[in-house]
Amino acid sequence: MDRLECDRMFAAVIDTGSFAAAAKRLGTSTGQASKLVSRLEKELGVQLIMRTTRALGLSEVGRAYYERIKGIIEEFDALDASVRNASGAPSGRLRITAPVTFGTTQLAPVLISFAAAFPDIQLDVSFSDRLINLVDEGFDAAIRIGQPADSSLIAKKLCAVRIVLVASPAYLEIRQSPATPSELADHHCIVDTNFNDPLSWRFKSGDRHQTIAAEVRSRLHFSNAEACLAAADAGLGIARVPSFVAGTSLRAGSVRTVLSQFEDEPRGLYAVYPPARHLALKVRVLVDFLADAFRGQPAWDNGWT
């Protein structure tokens, strides 16, 4: 197992491009990562990695070794997963990534229940709005909103996520609610820069047969949906936010929906994970648990729609 640990670290260093990134992927220190690779080189009697102050490079023998050992590690992991699956006891470290706002407001309580249900699984969760490469950065699964762009990943749809426009009653009393998307040009709009198209808001046409876009202008830009909602709640304009962010405020009446008859098609909430010959039981039970937790109409849409 010590030799496998060294081999695994060597492959991770090449995959990620640095000792620090490899150490983070495998849950250890940079110093330990360097020691494991040095131990492997000493045991083999060759230099696998050419180290400079600026970059890492493979020696010729290092490249040949990497190409062979990568497949061996994958075979070992597949065998390990198949045996663990057969044992019926999900265990091991499970690394998950999810968007910040959804992760902290909706996913965390579900994962806490999951951790209680599966005490042998070590849960390692990273909340980030950065699009993480699961394979390169060593994650087992991700939660993503919107159709995953990477077709090499397996995606399991969990539920629908609505995107709604909201404003406070005080703002709407002064400015009046827009009747059509084109009237947004005359309103103060609050922009969430996490959207791929932050200044182009999409809607369904009145007959629901096509998608239309309204270009908006704004003096308020936030890279966070909760901040956008807070600004709308304060009467500063109209915000476009996911319904899981706005649900509590909508139920309380501190904001109201705007242009709901033109609401765009909802995005999907997906659990995504890399393909594998034998899907690890820890990933399988996670996906099943999430699918059960988010089945049907999401709880955040209850009480106001």
Short mmCIF file of C-alpha atoms in Angstrom, two decimals:
data_model
loop_
_atom_site.label_atom_id
_atom_site.label_comp_id
_atom_site.label_asym_id
_atom_site.label_seq_id
_atom_site.Cartn_x
_atom_site.Cartn_y
_atom_site.Cartn_z
CA MET A 1 0.00 0.00 0.00
CA ASP A 2 2.95 2.32 0.62
CA ARG A 3 4.10 1.84 -2.99
CA LEU A 4 0.58 2.45 -4.26
CA GLU A 5 0.44 5.66 -2.24
CA CYS A 6 3.67 6.80 -3.91
CA ASP A 7 2.41 5.87 -7.37
CA ARG A 8 -0.90 7.60 -6.77
CA MET A 9 0.84 10.78 -5.67
CA PHE A 10 3.17 10.72 -8.69
CA ALA A 11 0.20 10.41 -11.05
CA ALA A 12 -1.64 13.21 -9.22
CA VAL A 13 1.37 15.54 -9.53
CA ILE A 14 1.46 14.99 -13.29
CA ASP A 15 -2.33 15.32 -13.64
CA THR A 16 -2.53 18.58 -11.67
CA GLY A 17 0.82 20.10 -12.64
CA SER A 18 2.14 20.78 -9.14
CA PHE A 19 2.91 19.17 -5.80
CA ALA A 20 0.60 21.60 -4.00
CA ALA A 21 -2.40 20.79 -6.22
CA ALA A 22 -1.72 17.06 -5.98
CA ALA A 23 -1.49 17.28 -2.20
CA LYS A 24 -4.81 19.12 -2.05
CA ARG A 25 -6.45 16.49 -4.26
CA LEU A 26 -5.26 13.63 -2.07
CA GLY A 27 -5.78 15.38 1.25
CA THR A 28 -2.20 15.75 2.45
CA SER A 29 0.57 18.37 2.68
CA THR A 30 2.83 19.60 -0.10
CA GLY A 31 5.83 18.36 1.84
CA GLN A 32 4.36 14.87 2.10
CA ALA A 33 3.57 14.89 -1.63
CA SER A 34 7.21 15.68 -2.44
CA LYS A 35 8.44 12.99 -0.04
CA LEU A 36 6.25 10.31 -1.62
CA VAL A 37 7.47 11.08 -5.14
CA SER A 38 11.10 11.20 -3.97
CA ARG A 39 10.62 7.84 -2.24
CA LEU A 40 9.23 6.39 -5.48
CA GLU A 41 12.20 7.72 -7.48
CA LYS A 42 14.63 6.31 -4.91
CA GLU A 43 12.98 2.89 -5.00
CA LEU A 44 13.02 2.80 -8.80
CA GLY A 45 16.50 4.27 -9.03
CA VAL A 46 15.53 6.85 -11.67
CA GLN A 47 14.44 10.48 -11.83
CA LEU A 48 10.83 10.64 -12.93
CA ILE A 49 10.16 14.37 -12.58
CA MET A 50 12.49 17.17 -13.68
CA ARG A 51 12.12 19.91 -11.06
CA THR A 52 12.91 23.57 -11.75
CA THR A 53 12.00 26.74 -9.88
CA ARG A 54 9.32 27.53 -12.46
CA ALA A 55 7.82 24.26 -13.62
CA LEU A 56 7.75 20.48 -13.45
CA GLY A 57 8.56 18.23 -16.38
CA LEU A 58 8.69 14.51 -17.00
CA SER A 59 11.88 12.71 -17.83
CA GLU A 60 11.65 10.26 -20.71
CA VAL A 61 11.41 7.30 -18.35
CA GLY A 62 9.01 9.28 -16.18
CA ARG A 63 6.65 9.77 -19.11
CA ALA A 64 6.71 6.07 -19.96
CA TYR A 65 6.13 5.16 -16.30
CA TYR A 66 3.23 7.62 -15.99
CA GLU A 67 1.46 6.22 -19.06
CA ARG A 68 1.62 2.70 -17.62
CA ILE A 69 0.95 3.44 -13.96
CA LYS A 70 -2.08 5.61 -14.71
CA GLY A 71 -3.92 2.65 -16.20
CA ILE A 72 -2.85 0.36 -13.36
CA ILE A 73 -4.19 2.80 -10.75
CA GLU A 74 -7.49 3.06 -12.61
CA GLU A 75 -7.75 -0.75 -12.73
CA PHE A 76 -6.98 -0.95 -9.02
CA ASP A 77 -9.62 1.67 -8.21
CA ALA A 78 -12.19 -0.15 -10.34
CA LEU A 79 -11.43 -3.42 -8.55
CA ASP A 80 -11.57 -1.69 -5.17
CA ALA A 81 -14.93 -0.12 -6.04
CA SER A 82 -16.40 -3.42 -7.21
CA VAL A 83 -15.36 -5.19 -4.00
CA ARG A 84 -16.68 -2.38 -1.80
CA ASN A 85 -19.94 -2.37 -3.72
CA ALA A 86 -20.29 -6.10 -3.18
CA SER A 87 -19.72 -5.66 0.55
CA GLY A 88 -22.78 -3.41 0.78
CA ALA A 89 -21.04 -0.99 3.15
CA PRO A 90 -20.40 2.46 1.61
CA SER A 91 -17.26 4.00 3.07
CA GLY A 92 -14.23 6.14 2.30
CA ARG A 93 -13.57 9.78 1.51
CA LEU A 94 -16.20 11.43 -0.70
CA ARG A 95 -15.24 14.77 -2.26
CA ILE A 96 -18.11 16.94 -3.52
CA THR A 97 -18.27 20.43 -4.99
CA ALA A 98 -21.34 22.66 -5.28
CA PRO A 99 -22.20 26.33 -6.01
CA VAL A 100 -21.81 28.58 -2.97
CA THR A 101 -25.34 29.90 -2.50
CA PHE A 102 -27.18 26.68 -3.32
CA GLY A 103 -24.67 24.71 -1.31
CA THR A 104 -24.98 26.74 1.86
CA THR A 105 -28.73 27.38 1.74
CA GLN A 106 -30.17 24.13 0.35
CA LEU A 107 -27.57 21.40 -0.01
CA ALA A 108 -25.83 21.57 3.37
CA PRO A 109 -28.86 20.36 5.40
CA VAL A 110 -29.29 17.43 3.00
CA LEU A 111 -25.60 16.50 3.24
CA ILE A 112 -25.77 16.66 7.04
CA SER A 113 -28.60 14.12 6.92
CA PHE A 114 -26.56 12.04 4.47
CA ALA A 115 -23.55 12.09 6.81
CA ALA A 116 -25.73 10.92 9.69
CA ALA A 117 -27.14 8.08 7.56
CA PHE A 118 -23.71 6.88 6.37
CA PRO A 119 -21.24 7.22 9.27
CA ASP A 120 -18.44 5.34 7.46
CA ILE A 121 -18.25 7.94 4.68
CA GLN A 122 -15.82 10.83 5.19
CA LEU A 123 -17.51 13.83 3.59
CA ASP A 124 -15.31 16.57 2.09
CA VAL A 125 -17.44 19.37 0.58
CA SER A 126 -16.16 22.41 -1.32
CA PHE A 127 -18.53 25.29 -2.04
CA SER A 128 -17.30 27.22 -5.06
CA ASP A 129 -18.82 29.04 -8.04
CA ARG A 130 -15.77 28.14 -10.12
CA LEU A 131 -16.34 25.41 -12.72
CA ILE A 132 -14.17 22.64 -11.28
CA ASN A 133 -12.68 19.86 -13.39
CA LEU A 134 -13.72 16.81 -11.38
CA VAL A 135 -11.09 14.45 -12.75
CA ASP A 136 -8.11 16.83 -12.64
CA GLU A 137 -8.93 18.08 -9.15
CA GLY A 138 -9.89 14.73 -7.66
CA PHE A 139 -13.60 15.24 -6.93
CA ASP A 140 -16.02 12.33 -6.85
CA ALA A 141 -19.13 14.35 -7.73
CA ALA A 142 -20.51 17.84 -8.24
CA ILE A 143 -23.86 19.54 -7.90
CA ARG A 144 -24.50 21.91 -10.81
CA ILE A 145 -27.34 24.13 -11.98
CA GLY A 146 -27.96 24.07 -15.73
CA GLN A 147 -27.19 21.42 -18.33
CA PRO A 148 -23.57 20.27 -17.78
CA ALA A 149 -21.34 21.35 -20.67
CA ASP A 150 -18.89 18.45 -20.23
CA SER A 151 -20.42 15.53 -22.12
CA SER A 152 -17.83 13.14 -20.68
CA LEU A 153 -19.55 13.35 -17.28
CA ILE A 154 -22.62 11.41 -16.22
CA ALA A 155 -25.43 13.75 -15.16
CA LYS A 156 -28.42 12.81 -13.01
CA LYS A 157 -31.19 15.42 -12.96
CA LEU A 158 -32.49 15.98 -9.43
CA CYS A 159 -35.15 18.67 -9.91
CA ALA A 160 -35.98 21.94 -11.68
CA VAL A 161 -34.63 25.33 -10.57
CA ARG A 162 -36.76 28.33 -11.48
CA ILE A 163 -35.26 31.74 -12.21
CA VAL A 164 -37.58 34.52 -11.11
CA LEU A 165 -37.68 38.32 -11.17
CA VAL A 166 -38.50 39.96 -7.84
CA ALA A 167 -38.94 43.45 -6.45
CA SER A 168 -40.23 44.94 -3.22
CA PRO A 169 -43.84 46.18 -2.93
CA ALA A 170 -42.49 49.68 -2.18
CA TYR A 171 -40.47 49.76 -5.41
CA LEU A 172 -43.39 48.48 -7.47
CA GLU A 173 -45.73 51.03 -5.94
CA ILE A 174 -43.44 53.88 -7.01
CA ARG A 175 -42.29 52.56 -10.41
CA GLN A 176 -45.16 50.21 -11.28
CA SER A 177 -44.56 46.65 -12.38
CA PRO A 178 -43.38 46.18 -15.98
CA ALA A 179 -46.00 44.61 -18.22
CA THR A 180 -43.54 43.18 -20.78
CA PRO A 181 -39.81 42.32 -20.75
CA SER A 182 -39.06 45.30 -23.00
CA GLU A 183 -40.24 47.65 -20.24
CA LEU A 184 -37.29 46.57 -18.06
CA ALA A 185 -35.30 49.23 -19.94
CA ASP A 186 -37.17 51.81 -17.84
CA HIS A 187 -36.40 50.10 -14.52
CA HIS A 188 -33.51 49.76 -12.11
CA CYS A 189 -32.22 46.21 -12.55
CA ILE A 190 -29.96 44.39 -10.10
CA VAL A 191 -27.48 42.12 -11.85
CA ASP A 192 -26.01 38.83 -10.63
CA THR A 193 -22.71 38.44 -12.48
CA ASN A 194 -22.65 34.69 -11.82
CA PHE A 195 -25.04 34.23 -14.76
CA ASN A 196 -23.42 33.48 -18.10
CA ASP A 197 -25.48 36.33 -19.57
CA PRO A 198 -25.80 38.81 -16.68
CA LEU A 199 -27.05 41.74 -18.78
CA SER A 200 -29.29 39.74 -21.10
CA TRP A 201 -32.35 38.40 -19.27
CA ARG A 202 -34.21 35.56 -20.99
CA PHE A 203 -37.98 35.11 -21.10
CA LYS A 204 -40.61 33.03 -22.83
CA SER A 205 -42.76 34.94 -25.28
CA GLY A 206 -46.41 35.53 -24.49
CA ASP A 207 -47.44 32.43 -26.44
CA ARG A 208 -44.60 30.41 -24.80
CA HIS A 209 -43.36 29.26 -28.21
CA GLN A 210 -40.04 31.06 -28.29
CA THR A 211 -37.38 32.55 -26.08
CA ILE A 212 -36.81 36.29 -26.08
CA ALA A 213 -34.12 38.38 -24.41
CA ALA A 214 -34.23 41.81 -22.79
CA GLU A 215 -31.01 43.78 -22.44
CA VAL A 216 -30.84 45.48 -19.06
CA ARG A 217 -28.70 48.20 -17.54
CA SER A 218 -27.70 48.42 -13.92
CA ARG A 219 -25.61 50.32 -11.44
CA LEU A 220 -25.70 47.39 -9.02
CA HIS A 221 -23.71 44.25 -9.84
CA PHE A 222 -23.16 41.43 -7.35
CA SER A 223 -21.55 38.05 -7.83
CA ASN A 224 -24.01 36.61 -5.34
CA ALA A 225 -27.75 35.98 -5.61
CA GLU A 226 -28.41 36.62 -1.91
CA ALA A 227 -26.91 40.11 -2.22
CA CYS A 228 -29.11 40.78 -5.27
CA LEU A 229 -32.19 39.68 -3.32
CA ALA A 230 -31.22 41.92 -0.39
CA ALA A 231 -30.92 44.90 -2.74
CA ALA A 232 -34.35 44.15 -4.20
CA ASP A 233 -35.79 43.75 -0.71
CA ALA A 234 -34.40 47.21 0.12
CA GLY A 235 -36.37 48.71 -2.77
CA LEU A 236 -33.42 49.33 -5.07
CA GLY A 237 -34.84 47.63 -8.13
CA ILE A 238 -35.71 44.34 -9.82
CA ALA A 239 -33.45 41.32 -9.31
CA ARG A 240 -33.19 38.08 -11.27
CA VAL A 241 -32.48 35.25 -8.83
CA PRO A 242 -33.09 31.50 -8.43
CA SER A 243 -36.32 30.70 -6.64
CA PHE A 244 -34.40 28.79 -3.95
CA VAL A 245 -32.91 32.16 -2.96
CA ALA A 246 -36.14 34.15 -3.17
CA GLY A 247 -38.57 31.60 -1.71
CA THR A 248 -38.43 32.73 1.93
CA SER A 249 -38.83 36.41 1.01
CA LEU A 250 -41.69 35.63 -1.36
CA ARG A 251 -43.53 33.71 1.35
CA ALA A 252 -42.98 36.60 3.76
CA GLY A 253 -44.21 39.13 1.20
CA SER A 254 -41.09 41.32 1.37
CA VAL A 255 -40.71 40.86 -2.39
CA ARG A 256 -43.10 39.94 -5.19
CA THR A 257 -42.56 38.26 -8.52
CA VAL A 258 -42.35 40.39 -11.65
CA LEU A 259 -43.20 39.30 -15.22
CA SER A 260 -44.09 35.81 -13.96
CA GLN A 261 -46.19 35.18 -17.09
CA PHE A 262 -42.97 35.43 -19.14
CA GLU A 263 -40.84 33.23 -16.84
CA ASP A 264 -38.17 31.33 -18.75
CA GLU A 265 -37.88 27.55 -18.72
CA PRO A 266 -36.35 26.38 -15.44
CA ARG A 267 -32.78 25.15 -15.27
CA GLY A 268 -32.07 21.63 -14.08
CA LEU A 269 -30.31 20.75 -10.85
CA TYR A 270 -27.86 17.92 -11.58
CA ALA A 271 -25.57 15.56 -9.73
CA VAL A 272 -22.63 14.90 -12.04
CA TYR A 273 -19.76 12.46 -11.71
CA PRO A 274 -17.04 10.93 -13.90
CA PRO A 275 -17.86 7.66 -15.67
CA ALA A 276 -16.32 4.52 -14.19
CA ARG A 277 -16.43 0.84 -14.98
CA HIS A 278 -17.60 0.22 -11.42
CA LEU A 279 -19.27 3.23 -9.83
CA ALA A 280 -18.10 3.50 -6.24
CA LEU A 281 -20.85 2.65 -3.78
CA LYS A 282 -20.23 5.90 -1.87
CA VAL A 283 -21.07 7.88 -5.03
CA ARG A 284 -24.06 5.71 -5.86
CA VAL A 285 -25.65 6.14 -2.43
CA LEU A 286 -25.00 9.89 -2.53
CA VAL A 287 -26.75 10.32 -5.88
CA ASP A 288 -29.68 8.18 -4.74
CA PHE A 289 -29.94 10.13 -1.48
CA LEU A 290 -29.95 13.48 -3.33
CA ALA A 291 -32.50 12.26 -5.88
CA ASP A 292 -34.84 11.27 -3.05
CA ALA A 293 -34.27 14.53 -1.13
CA PHE A 294 -35.06 16.77 -4.11
CA ARG A 295 -37.79 14.68 -5.73
CA GLY A 296 -40.96 16.49 -6.84
CA GLN A 297 -41.58 20.20 -6.44
CA PRO A 298 -38.70 21.67 -4.42
CA ALA A 299 -39.56 22.81 -0.91
CA TRP A 300 -38.31 26.33 -1.67
CA ASP A 301 -41.13 26.79 -4.21
CA ASN A 302 -43.85 25.90 -1.74
CA GLY A 303 -46.08 28.55 -0.19
CA TRP A 304 -45.85 31.27 -2.82
CA THR A 305 -46.52 29.71 -6.24
#
